[in-house]
Amino acid sequence: MAMQASCFIAAFRSSSLAEHSDFLEVCHLLLYGDLPNAQEKLAFEKGVTNHTMLHEQVNFLFRGFRRDAHPMALMVGVVGALSAFYPDSSDVEDAQQRMIASYRLIAKMPTIAAMAHKWSLGQPFVYPRNDLGYAENFLHMMFAVPCEPYHVNPILARAMDLILILHADHEQNASTSTVRLAGSSGANPFACISAGIACLWGPAHGGANEAVLEMLEEIDSFDRIPEFIERAKDKDDPFRLMGFGHRVYKNYDPRAKIMRETCHQVLDELGVRDEPLLKIAMELEKIALDDAYFVERSLYPNVDFYSGIILRAMGIPRGLFTAVFAVARTIGWISQWSEMHTDPSQKIGRPRQVYTGATQYEYVPLDQRS
Ligand code: CMC
């Protein structure tokens, strides 16, 4: 499959984007193939912020969900339901409609994720504020309440922006391929992105940073760290240190380096370095960076190790981690979906299968079946 979208990210060192850019610039890069100039940047930001609110009717959709539902269940349902609000986006051959759908999705995903959070808490929804930056507005919608002012901490906003940049796109991962396959039939983009969210939800994909927190909770106390390190090294034990190692990055993942610095900044800023779970995380990091087993195998902490800790320190519940990932990955999904529709050789997807069953069956009437 020929593609450009994810290659733009690869062509830049992700660390240079993370250091110098912001999430909306990265969205522009993926959608248009280049970073915006000053004028384009302003126009793009304005275009996206014009779409941050949801149709008021969507609020009623939330009322149909249980308060204890997993946020990803709400995301799958609500994003899929947007196809009922934007039938114009079903004209997938129209480049302008595709771009409008892309802006709508980038703009509305943080609103939906924040609403899923507020719904689980039983707090009123907080409307977007278009005078705030993308990550700032996301934090505002997540944490503000109507009864008192809420000021977004700029260090936390920058950390959230970094998490979004570093999760924006990653070649043909399972959820991106799912979006492409769903879109190959010409389906409405909101329905396709909902399929991608469903795929991302699984623990083998978007759930790695959630798994890091589960592991830290399982370790539970400082004294038990050596026991878990030994388990991770034991070939007869399936346990692995979650948040360590990477299939592609066999040297230190440049994204993780940036995430590590940000993680330490966030912990200092919030004064939570001594929180037991985070202390365990910092000790694990120290051991892994020194221990011969991990060093020899290049098993460095990966981006999900740090993003899980940052999100936890910010006060984002574990169940919402994958929803934050979905907010970030939406730009990767929609730009690859859009690119697919510009390809004149694009056809409906049809993965091949190898059938290994019997070549012939006789129909047996019901009363004669064993
Ligand atoms: N803890 C302990 N040992 C490990 C770990 C780990 N987390 N990861 C790999 N190893 C060992 C493995 O046992 C093997 O040892 P040996 O050579 O003695 O047999 C060696 O390191 C190489 O492992 P591998 O399985 O061949 O490495 P891989 O590239 O196939 O796996 C991985 C990469 C990410 C699946 C794996 O490192 C892992 O399971 N990590 C934990 C889960 C995790 O953090 N996942 C998030 C990845 S980042 C997501 C993203 O960027 O999108």
Short mmCIF file of C-alpha atoms and ligand atoms in Angstrom, two decimals:
data_model
loop_
_atom_site.label_atom_id
_atom_site.label_comp_id
_atom_site.label_asym_id
_atom_site.label_seq_id
_atom_site.Cartn_x
_atom_site.Cartn_y
_atom_site.Cartn_z
CA MET A 1 0.00 0.00 0.00
CA ALA A 2 1.49 3.35 -1.02
CA MET A 3 0.96 6.13 1.46
CA GLN A 4 2.25 9.48 2.48
CA ALA A 5 0.41 10.43 5.64
CA SER A 6 2.41 8.54 8.25
CA CYS A 7 5.65 9.05 6.31
CA PHE A 8 5.52 12.78 6.99
CA ILE A 9 5.87 11.98 10.66
CA ALA A 10 8.73 9.55 9.99
CA ALA A 11 10.51 12.08 7.77
CA PHE A 12 10.67 14.48 10.68
CA ARG A 13 12.47 13.21 13.71
CA SER A 14 9.50 12.82 16.08
CA SER A 15 11.68 14.42 18.74
CA SER A 16 12.05 17.59 16.65
CA LEU A 17 8.28 17.85 16.28
CA ALA A 18 7.80 17.21 19.98
CA GLU A 19 10.40 19.79 20.93
CA HIS A 20 9.39 22.58 18.60
CA SER A 21 5.87 22.03 17.35
CA ASP A 22 2.40 21.81 18.83
CA PHE A 23 -0.36 19.29 18.27
CA LEU A 24 -2.42 21.39 15.84
CA GLU A 25 0.67 22.01 13.70
CA VAL A 26 1.20 18.25 13.58
CA CYS A 27 -2.45 17.85 12.53
CA HIS A 28 -1.84 20.34 9.71
CA LEU A 29 1.30 18.43 8.69
CA LEU A 30 -0.60 15.15 8.48
CA LEU A 31 -3.65 16.58 6.72
CA TYR A 32 -1.93 18.90 4.22
CA GLY A 33 1.54 17.36 3.99
CA ASP A 34 3.41 20.35 5.41
CA LEU A 35 3.77 22.48 8.49
CA PRO A 36 1.66 25.64 8.16
CA ASN A 37 3.14 29.09 7.62
CA ALA A 38 2.06 31.77 10.11
CA GLN A 39 -1.08 32.70 8.15
CA GLU A 40 -2.08 29.08 7.52
CA LYS A 41 -1.52 28.26 11.19
CA LEU A 42 -3.96 30.95 12.33
CA ALA A 43 -6.52 29.93 9.71
CA PHE A 44 -6.20 26.25 10.66
CA GLU A 45 -6.56 26.92 14.38
CA LYS A 46 -9.62 29.08 13.71
CA GLY A 47 -11.08 26.44 11.40
CA VAL A 48 -10.68 23.70 14.01
CA THR A 49 -11.94 25.74 16.96
CA ASN A 50 -15.09 26.61 14.98
CA HIS A 51 -16.07 22.96 15.35
CA THR A 52 -15.31 22.22 19.01
CA MET A 53 -18.94 22.18 20.19
CA LEU A 54 -21.20 19.20 19.70
CA HIS A 55 -24.77 19.34 18.47
CA GLU A 56 -26.78 19.93 21.65
CA GLN A 57 -28.76 16.76 20.91
CA VAL A 58 -25.58 14.72 21.51
CA ASN A 59 -25.79 15.62 25.22
CA PHE A 60 -28.96 13.55 25.40
CA LEU A 61 -27.16 10.57 23.92
CA PHE A 62 -24.92 10.48 27.00
CA ARG A 63 -27.97 10.16 29.24
CA GLY A 64 -28.62 6.74 27.71
CA PHE A 65 -25.31 5.39 29.03
CA ARG A 66 -24.62 3.95 32.46
CA ARG A 67 -22.44 6.17 34.62
CA ASP A 68 -20.01 3.30 35.24
CA ALA A 69 -19.58 2.46 31.53
CA HIS A 70 -16.00 2.32 30.22
CA PRO A 71 -15.20 5.69 28.57
CA MET A 72 -14.16 3.87 25.39
CA ALA A 73 -17.65 2.34 25.14
CA LEU A 74 -19.04 5.89 25.19
CA MET A 75 -16.48 7.07 22.64
CA VAL A 76 -17.32 4.24 20.20
CA GLY A 77 -21.03 5.00 20.53
CA VAL A 78 -20.95 8.79 20.42
CA VAL A 79 -18.40 9.15 17.60
CA GLY A 80 -20.29 6.56 15.52
CA ALA A 81 -23.54 8.45 16.22
CA LEU A 82 -22.04 11.65 14.75
CA SER A 83 -22.63 10.06 11.33
CA ALA A 84 -26.33 10.65 12.04
CA PHE A 85 -25.61 14.37 12.53
CA TYR A 86 -23.38 14.81 9.49
CA PRO A 87 -24.90 12.95 6.54
CA ASP A 88 -23.08 15.47 4.28
CA SER A 89 -19.84 13.72 5.28
CA SER A 90 -21.09 10.54 3.59
CA ASP A 91 -20.07 12.09 0.26
CA VAL A 92 -16.58 10.67 0.66
CA GLU A 93 -15.58 11.38 -2.95
CA ASP A 94 -15.88 15.12 -2.30
CA ALA A 95 -12.48 16.42 -1.13
CA GLN A 96 -14.04 19.45 0.58
CA GLN A 97 -16.46 17.27 2.55
CA ARG A 98 -13.56 15.03 3.58
CA MET A 99 -11.65 18.05 4.87
CA ILE A 100 -14.71 19.37 6.76
CA ALA A 101 -15.18 15.94 8.39
CA SER A 102 -11.48 15.96 9.37
CA TYR A 103 -11.78 19.38 11.05
CA ARG A 104 -14.94 18.27 12.82
CA LEU A 105 -13.29 15.15 14.17
CA ILE A 106 -10.08 16.84 15.35
CA ALA A 107 -12.17 19.52 17.06
CA LYS A 108 -14.82 17.33 18.67
CA MET A 109 -12.79 14.41 19.98
CA PRO A 110 -11.50 16.24 23.11
CA THR A 111 -15.03 17.49 23.78
CA ILE A 112 -16.39 13.94 23.62
CA ALA A 113 -13.59 12.43 25.75
CA ALA A 114 -14.05 15.16 28.40
CA MET A 115 -17.81 14.59 28.37
CA ALA A 116 -17.25 10.85 28.90
CA HIS A 117 -15.14 11.77 31.96
CA LYS A 118 -17.72 14.21 33.32
CA TRP A 119 -20.48 11.68 32.76
CA SER A 120 -18.67 9.07 34.86
CA LEU A 121 -18.22 11.61 37.68
CA GLY A 122 -21.81 12.86 37.58
CA GLN A 123 -20.56 16.40 36.97
CA PRO A 124 -22.06 18.83 34.44
CA PHE A 125 -20.49 18.91 31.00
CA VAL A 126 -18.08 21.80 30.47
CA TYR A 127 -18.39 23.54 27.11
CA PRO A 128 -15.23 24.15 25.06
CA ARG A 129 -13.42 27.48 25.29
CA ASN A 130 -12.11 28.56 21.93
CA ASP A 131 -9.77 31.16 23.43
CA LEU A 132 -7.65 28.32 24.86
CA GLY A 133 -5.11 26.18 23.03
CA TYR A 134 -6.07 22.64 22.02
CA ALA A 135 -4.51 20.81 24.99
CA GLU A 136 -5.44 23.61 27.41
CA ASN A 137 -9.06 23.45 26.33
CA PHE A 138 -9.05 19.66 26.74
CA LEU A 139 -7.81 19.97 30.33
CA HIS A 140 -10.32 22.77 30.97
CA MET A 141 -13.24 20.61 29.79
CA MET A 142 -11.96 17.68 31.89
CA PHE A 143 -11.33 19.47 35.16
CA ALA A 144 -13.28 22.75 35.33
CA VAL A 145 -16.53 22.90 37.31
CA PRO A 146 -19.14 25.67 37.04
CA CYS A 147 -18.87 26.74 40.70
CA GLU A 148 -15.28 28.01 40.72
CA PRO A 149 -12.63 29.33 38.34
CA TYR A 150 -10.19 26.83 36.87
CA HIS A 151 -6.79 27.88 35.60
CA VAL A 152 -4.99 25.46 33.34
CA ASN A 153 -1.42 24.85 34.50
CA PRO A 154 0.82 25.59 31.45
CA ILE A 155 3.25 22.78 32.34
CA LEU A 156 0.38 20.28 32.34
CA ALA A 157 -1.02 21.72 29.11
CA ARG A 158 2.40 21.31 27.44
CA ALA A 159 2.66 17.75 28.78
CA MET A 160 -0.77 16.91 27.36
CA ASP A 161 0.19 18.51 24.03
CA LEU A 162 3.31 16.31 23.92
CA ILE A 163 1.30 13.17 24.67
CA LEU A 164 -1.01 14.10 21.77
CA ILE A 165 1.90 14.77 19.37
CA LEU A 166 3.67 11.52 20.23
CA HIS A 167 0.54 9.42 19.69
CA ALA A 168 -0.69 11.20 16.54
CA ASP A 169 0.19 8.53 14.00
CA HIS A 170 2.20 5.32 13.70
CA GLU A 171 2.10 3.64 10.28
CA GLN A 172 -0.26 0.69 9.76
CA ASN A 173 -1.04 -0.11 13.38
CA ALA A 174 -4.19 -2.20 13.97
CA SER A 175 -6.63 0.68 14.49
CA THR A 176 -5.37 2.67 11.48
CA SER A 177 -5.70 -0.38 9.25
CA THR A 178 -9.20 -0.89 10.68
CA VAL A 179 -10.18 2.67 9.75
CA ARG A 180 -8.80 2.16 6.24
CA LEU A 181 -10.64 -1.15 5.84
CA ALA A 182 -13.94 0.30 7.10
CA GLY A 183 -13.45 3.36 4.87
CA SER A 184 -12.62 1.28 1.80
CA SER A 185 -16.32 0.52 1.37
CA GLY A 186 -17.10 4.26 1.18
CA ALA A 187 -18.65 4.41 4.67
CA ASN A 188 -19.25 7.68 6.54
CA PRO A 189 -15.99 8.85 8.22
CA PHE A 190 -17.49 9.12 11.70
CA ALA A 191 -18.53 5.47 11.50
CA CYS A 192 -15.00 4.55 10.29
CA ILE A 193 -13.32 6.42 13.15
CA SER A 194 -15.68 4.69 15.56
CA ALA A 195 -14.37 1.36 14.18
CA GLY A 196 -10.80 2.58 14.82
CA ILE A 197 -11.71 3.53 18.40
CA ALA A 198 -13.15 0.03 18.95
CA CYS A 199 -9.88 -1.52 17.76
CA LEU A 200 -7.73 0.84 19.82
CA TRP A 201 -9.69 -0.09 22.95
CA GLY A 202 -8.12 -3.57 23.17
CA PRO A 203 -5.33 -4.11 25.74
CA ALA A 204 -2.92 -5.31 23.04
CA HIS A 205 -3.13 -1.90 21.33
CA GLY A 206 -4.11 1.32 23.09
CA GLY A 207 -4.12 -0.21 26.53
CA ALA A 208 -0.32 -0.27 27.17
CA ASN A 209 -0.24 2.84 29.38
CA GLU A 210 -3.21 1.49 31.32
CA ALA A 211 -1.31 -1.80 31.75
CA VAL A 212 1.64 0.13 33.23
CA LEU A 213 -0.61 1.51 35.96
CA GLU A 214 -2.13 -1.93 36.60
CA MET A 215 1.38 -3.34 37.02
CA LEU A 216 2.40 -0.56 39.42
CA GLU A 217 -0.71 -1.23 41.47
CA GLU A 218 0.08 -4.94 41.49
CA ILE A 219 3.65 -4.28 42.69
CA ASP A 220 2.02 -2.09 45.35
CA SER A 221 5.04 -1.52 47.60
CA PHE A 222 8.62 -0.46 47.19
CA ASP A 223 9.86 -3.67 48.86
CA ARG A 224 8.29 -5.86 46.18
CA ILE A 225 10.10 -4.23 43.24
CA PRO A 226 13.06 -6.71 43.22
CA GLU A 227 10.59 -9.63 43.17
CA PHE A 228 8.92 -8.23 40.01
CA ILE A 229 12.26 -7.44 38.37
CA GLU A 230 13.29 -11.07 38.94
CA ARG A 231 9.96 -12.26 37.52
CA ALA A 232 10.48 -10.12 34.40
CA LYS A 233 13.87 -11.81 33.84
CA ASP A 234 12.58 -15.33 34.49
CA LYS A 235 11.97 -17.13 31.18
CA ASP A 236 9.48 -19.47 32.85
CA ASP A 237 7.32 -16.59 34.02
CA PRO A 238 5.16 -14.84 31.38
CA PHE A 239 5.32 -11.57 33.35
CA ARG A 240 7.00 -8.69 31.52
CA LEU A 241 7.67 -5.21 32.75
CA MET A 242 4.91 -3.19 31.15
CA GLY A 243 6.10 0.03 29.54
CA PHE A 244 9.55 -1.40 28.76
CA GLY A 245 10.88 -2.43 25.36
CA HIS A 246 9.67 -1.67 21.85
CA ARG A 247 9.23 -3.69 18.66
CA VAL A 248 10.74 -1.00 16.43
CA TYR A 249 12.94 1.16 18.66
CA LYS A 250 15.86 -0.96 19.80
CA ASN A 251 17.85 2.05 20.93
CA TYR A 252 16.39 4.53 23.35
CA ASP A 253 13.09 5.67 21.81
CA PRO A 254 13.55 9.42 21.14
CA ARG A 255 9.91 9.98 22.09
CA ALA A 256 10.48 8.33 25.47
CA LYS A 257 13.43 10.62 26.19
CA ILE A 258 11.22 13.67 25.77
CA MET A 259 8.40 12.03 27.71
CA ARG A 260 10.79 11.22 30.55
CA GLU A 261 11.86 14.85 30.93
CA THR A 262 8.23 15.98 30.82
CA CYS A 263 7.21 13.31 33.30
CA HIS A 264 9.80 14.50 35.81
CA GLN A 265 8.73 18.13 35.27
CA VAL A 266 5.07 17.23 35.85
CA LEU A 267 5.80 15.26 39.02
CA ASP A 268 7.85 18.17 40.39
CA GLU A 269 5.27 20.75 39.39
CA LEU A 270 2.49 18.81 41.10
CA GLY A 271 4.67 17.87 44.07
CA VAL A 272 3.70 14.21 43.77
CA ARG A 273 7.12 12.62 43.39
CA ASP A 274 6.58 10.93 46.76
CA GLU A 275 3.23 9.43 45.88
CA PRO A 276 3.77 5.65 46.47
CA LEU A 277 2.80 4.46 42.99
CA LEU A 278 4.91 7.11 41.30
CA LYS A 279 7.84 6.33 43.60
CA ILE A 280 7.61 2.71 42.50
CA ALA A 281 7.61 3.86 38.87
CA MET A 282 10.70 6.03 39.37
CA GLU A 283 12.55 3.19 41.11
CA LEU A 284 11.67 0.77 38.30
CA GLU A 285 12.98 3.28 35.79
CA LYS A 286 16.26 3.60 37.75
CA ILE A 287 16.75 -0.16 38.00
CA ALA A 288 15.97 -0.80 34.36
CA LEU A 289 18.40 1.85 33.18
CA ASP A 290 21.20 0.22 35.25
CA ASP A 291 20.36 -3.49 35.19
CA ALA A 292 22.46 -5.63 32.79
CA TYR A 293 19.42 -7.71 31.67
CA PHE A 294 17.57 -4.62 30.47
CA VAL A 295 20.63 -2.77 29.15
CA GLU A 296 21.88 -5.78 27.10
CA ARG A 297 18.44 -6.21 25.50
CA SER A 298 17.90 -2.47 24.99
CA LEU A 299 14.78 -2.60 27.12
CA TYR A 300 14.33 1.05 27.90
CA PRO A 301 11.17 2.54 29.33
CA ASN A 302 8.93 3.36 26.36
CA VAL A 303 6.61 6.27 25.66
CA ASP A 304 3.66 4.52 27.32
CA PHE A 305 5.54 4.05 30.58
CA TYR A 306 5.86 7.80 30.99
CA SER A 307 2.51 8.82 29.49
CA GLY A 308 0.70 6.52 31.96
CA ILE A 309 2.53 8.15 34.87
CA ILE A 310 1.93 11.68 33.58
CA LEU A 311 -1.78 11.05 33.03
CA ARG A 312 -2.12 9.51 36.46
CA ALA A 313 -0.28 12.45 38.08
CA MET A 314 -2.61 14.87 36.27
CA GLY A 315 -5.58 13.16 37.89
CA ILE A 316 -6.85 11.43 34.76
CA PRO A 317 -8.44 8.11 35.69
CA ARG A 318 -6.93 4.95 34.26
CA GLY A 319 -10.05 4.08 32.26
CA LEU A 320 -9.68 7.33 30.33
CA PHE A 321 -6.07 6.80 29.20
CA THR A 322 -7.08 5.05 25.98
CA ALA A 323 -9.63 7.79 25.28
CA VAL A 324 -6.77 10.34 25.42
CA PHE A 325 -4.87 8.11 22.97
CA ALA A 326 -7.97 8.10 20.71
CA VAL A 327 -8.08 11.92 20.77
CA ALA A 328 -4.45 11.97 19.61
CA ARG A 329 -4.70 9.17 17.03
CA THR A 330 -7.80 10.64 15.34
CA ILE A 331 -5.60 12.84 13.15
CA GLY A 332 -3.56 9.81 12.01
CA TRP A 333 -6.74 7.86 11.29
CA ILE A 334 -8.53 10.62 9.39
CA SER A 335 -5.54 11.70 7.31
CA GLN A 336 -4.87 8.10 6.27
CA TRP A 337 -8.60 7.64 5.54
CA SER A 338 -8.63 10.82 3.46
CA GLU A 339 -5.44 9.91 1.62
CA MET A 340 -6.91 6.51 0.78
CA HIS A 341 -9.84 8.23 -0.97
CA THR A 342 -7.49 10.24 -3.21
CA ASP A 343 -5.92 7.03 -4.54
CA PRO A 344 -7.50 6.26 -7.96
CA SER A 345 -6.66 2.55 -7.56
CA GLN A 346 -8.47 2.35 -4.23
CA LYS A 347 -10.90 -0.58 -4.00
CA ILE A 348 -12.93 -2.14 -1.23
CA GLY A 349 -10.60 -4.04 1.11
CA ARG A 350 -10.79 -7.81 1.02
CA PRO A 351 -8.14 -9.55 3.18
CA ARG A 352 -7.37 -13.01 1.83
CA GLN A 353 -7.92 -16.08 3.95
CA VAL A 354 -6.57 -19.60 3.81
CA TYR A 355 -9.39 -22.07 4.30
CA THR A 356 -8.25 -25.21 6.11
CA GLY A 357 -11.58 -27.05 6.58
CA ALA A 358 -13.19 -29.93 4.64
CA THR A 359 -13.66 -29.38 0.91
CA GLN A 360 -17.18 -30.86 0.83
CA TYR A 361 -20.04 -31.17 3.30
CA GLU A 362 -23.40 -32.96 2.86
CA TYR A 363 -26.45 -31.27 4.34
CA VAL A 364 -27.69 -33.47 7.25
CA PRO A 365 -31.34 -32.99 8.28
CA LEU A 366 -31.74 -31.77 11.86
CA ASP A 367 -33.24 -34.99 13.24
CA GLN A 368 -30.29 -37.01 11.92
CA ARG A 369 -27.51 -34.89 13.41
CA SER A 370 -25.54 -36.35 16.29
N1 CMC B 1 10.20 -7.17 30.28
C1 CMC B 1 11.10 -8.17 30.38
N2 CMC B 1 11.75 -8.73 29.33
C2 CMC B 1 11.44 -8.27 28.11
C3 CMC B 1 10.51 -7.23 27.93
C4 CMC B 1 9.88 -6.66 29.07
N3 CMC B 1 9.00 -5.68 28.95
N4 CMC B 1 10.39 -6.96 26.62
C5 CMC B 1 11.22 -7.80 26.00
N5 CMC B 1 11.87 -8.59 26.88
C6 CMC B 1 12.94 -9.56 26.60
C7 CMC B 1 12.40 -10.81 25.94
O1 CMC B 1 12.04 -11.77 26.90
C8 CMC B 1 13.56 -11.22 25.10
O2 CMC B 1 14.53 -11.81 25.93
P1 CMC B 1 15.51 -13.00 25.34
O3 CMC B 1 16.28 -12.34 24.22
O4 CMC B 1 16.35 -13.39 26.49
O5 CMC B 1 14.59 -14.08 24.86
C9 CMC B 1 14.16 -9.90 24.61
O6 CMC B 1 13.80 -8.95 25.64
C10 CMC B 1 13.60 -9.41 23.27
O7 CMC B 1 12.18 -9.42 23.37
P2 CMC B 1 11.19 -9.57 22.15
O8 CMC B 1 9.89 -10.10 22.65
O9 CMC B 1 11.86 -10.28 21.04
O10 CMC B 1 11.00 -8.07 21.74
P3 CMC B 1 9.88 -7.54 20.80
O11 CMC B 1 10.48 -6.46 20.02
O12 CMC B 1 9.23 -8.62 20.05
O13 CMC B 1 8.77 -6.98 21.82
C11 CMC B 1 7.39 -5.52 23.04
C12 CMC B 1 8.51 -5.64 21.99
C13 CMC B 1 7.02 -4.04 23.15
C14 CMC B 1 6.16 -6.33 22.60
C15 CMC B 1 7.94 -6.05 24.39
O14 CMC B 1 9.10 -5.34 24.74
C16 CMC B 1 6.90 -5.99 25.50
O15 CMC B 1 6.10 -6.89 25.64
N6 CMC B 1 6.90 -4.87 26.30
C17 CMC B 1 5.94 -4.72 27.36
C18 CMC B 1 4.61 -4.16 26.82
C19 CMC B 1 4.69 -2.70 26.41
O16 CMC B 1 5.24 -1.86 27.11
N7 CMC B 1 4.09 -2.37 25.26
C20 CMC B 1 4.07 -1.02 24.72
C21 CMC B 1 5.03 -0.89 23.58
S1 CMC B 1 5.19 0.79 22.99
C22 CMC B 1 3.72 1.07 22.11
C23 CMC B 1 3.87 1.97 20.91
O17 CMC B 1 4.89 2.57 20.66
O18 CMC B 1 2.87 2.09 20.17
#
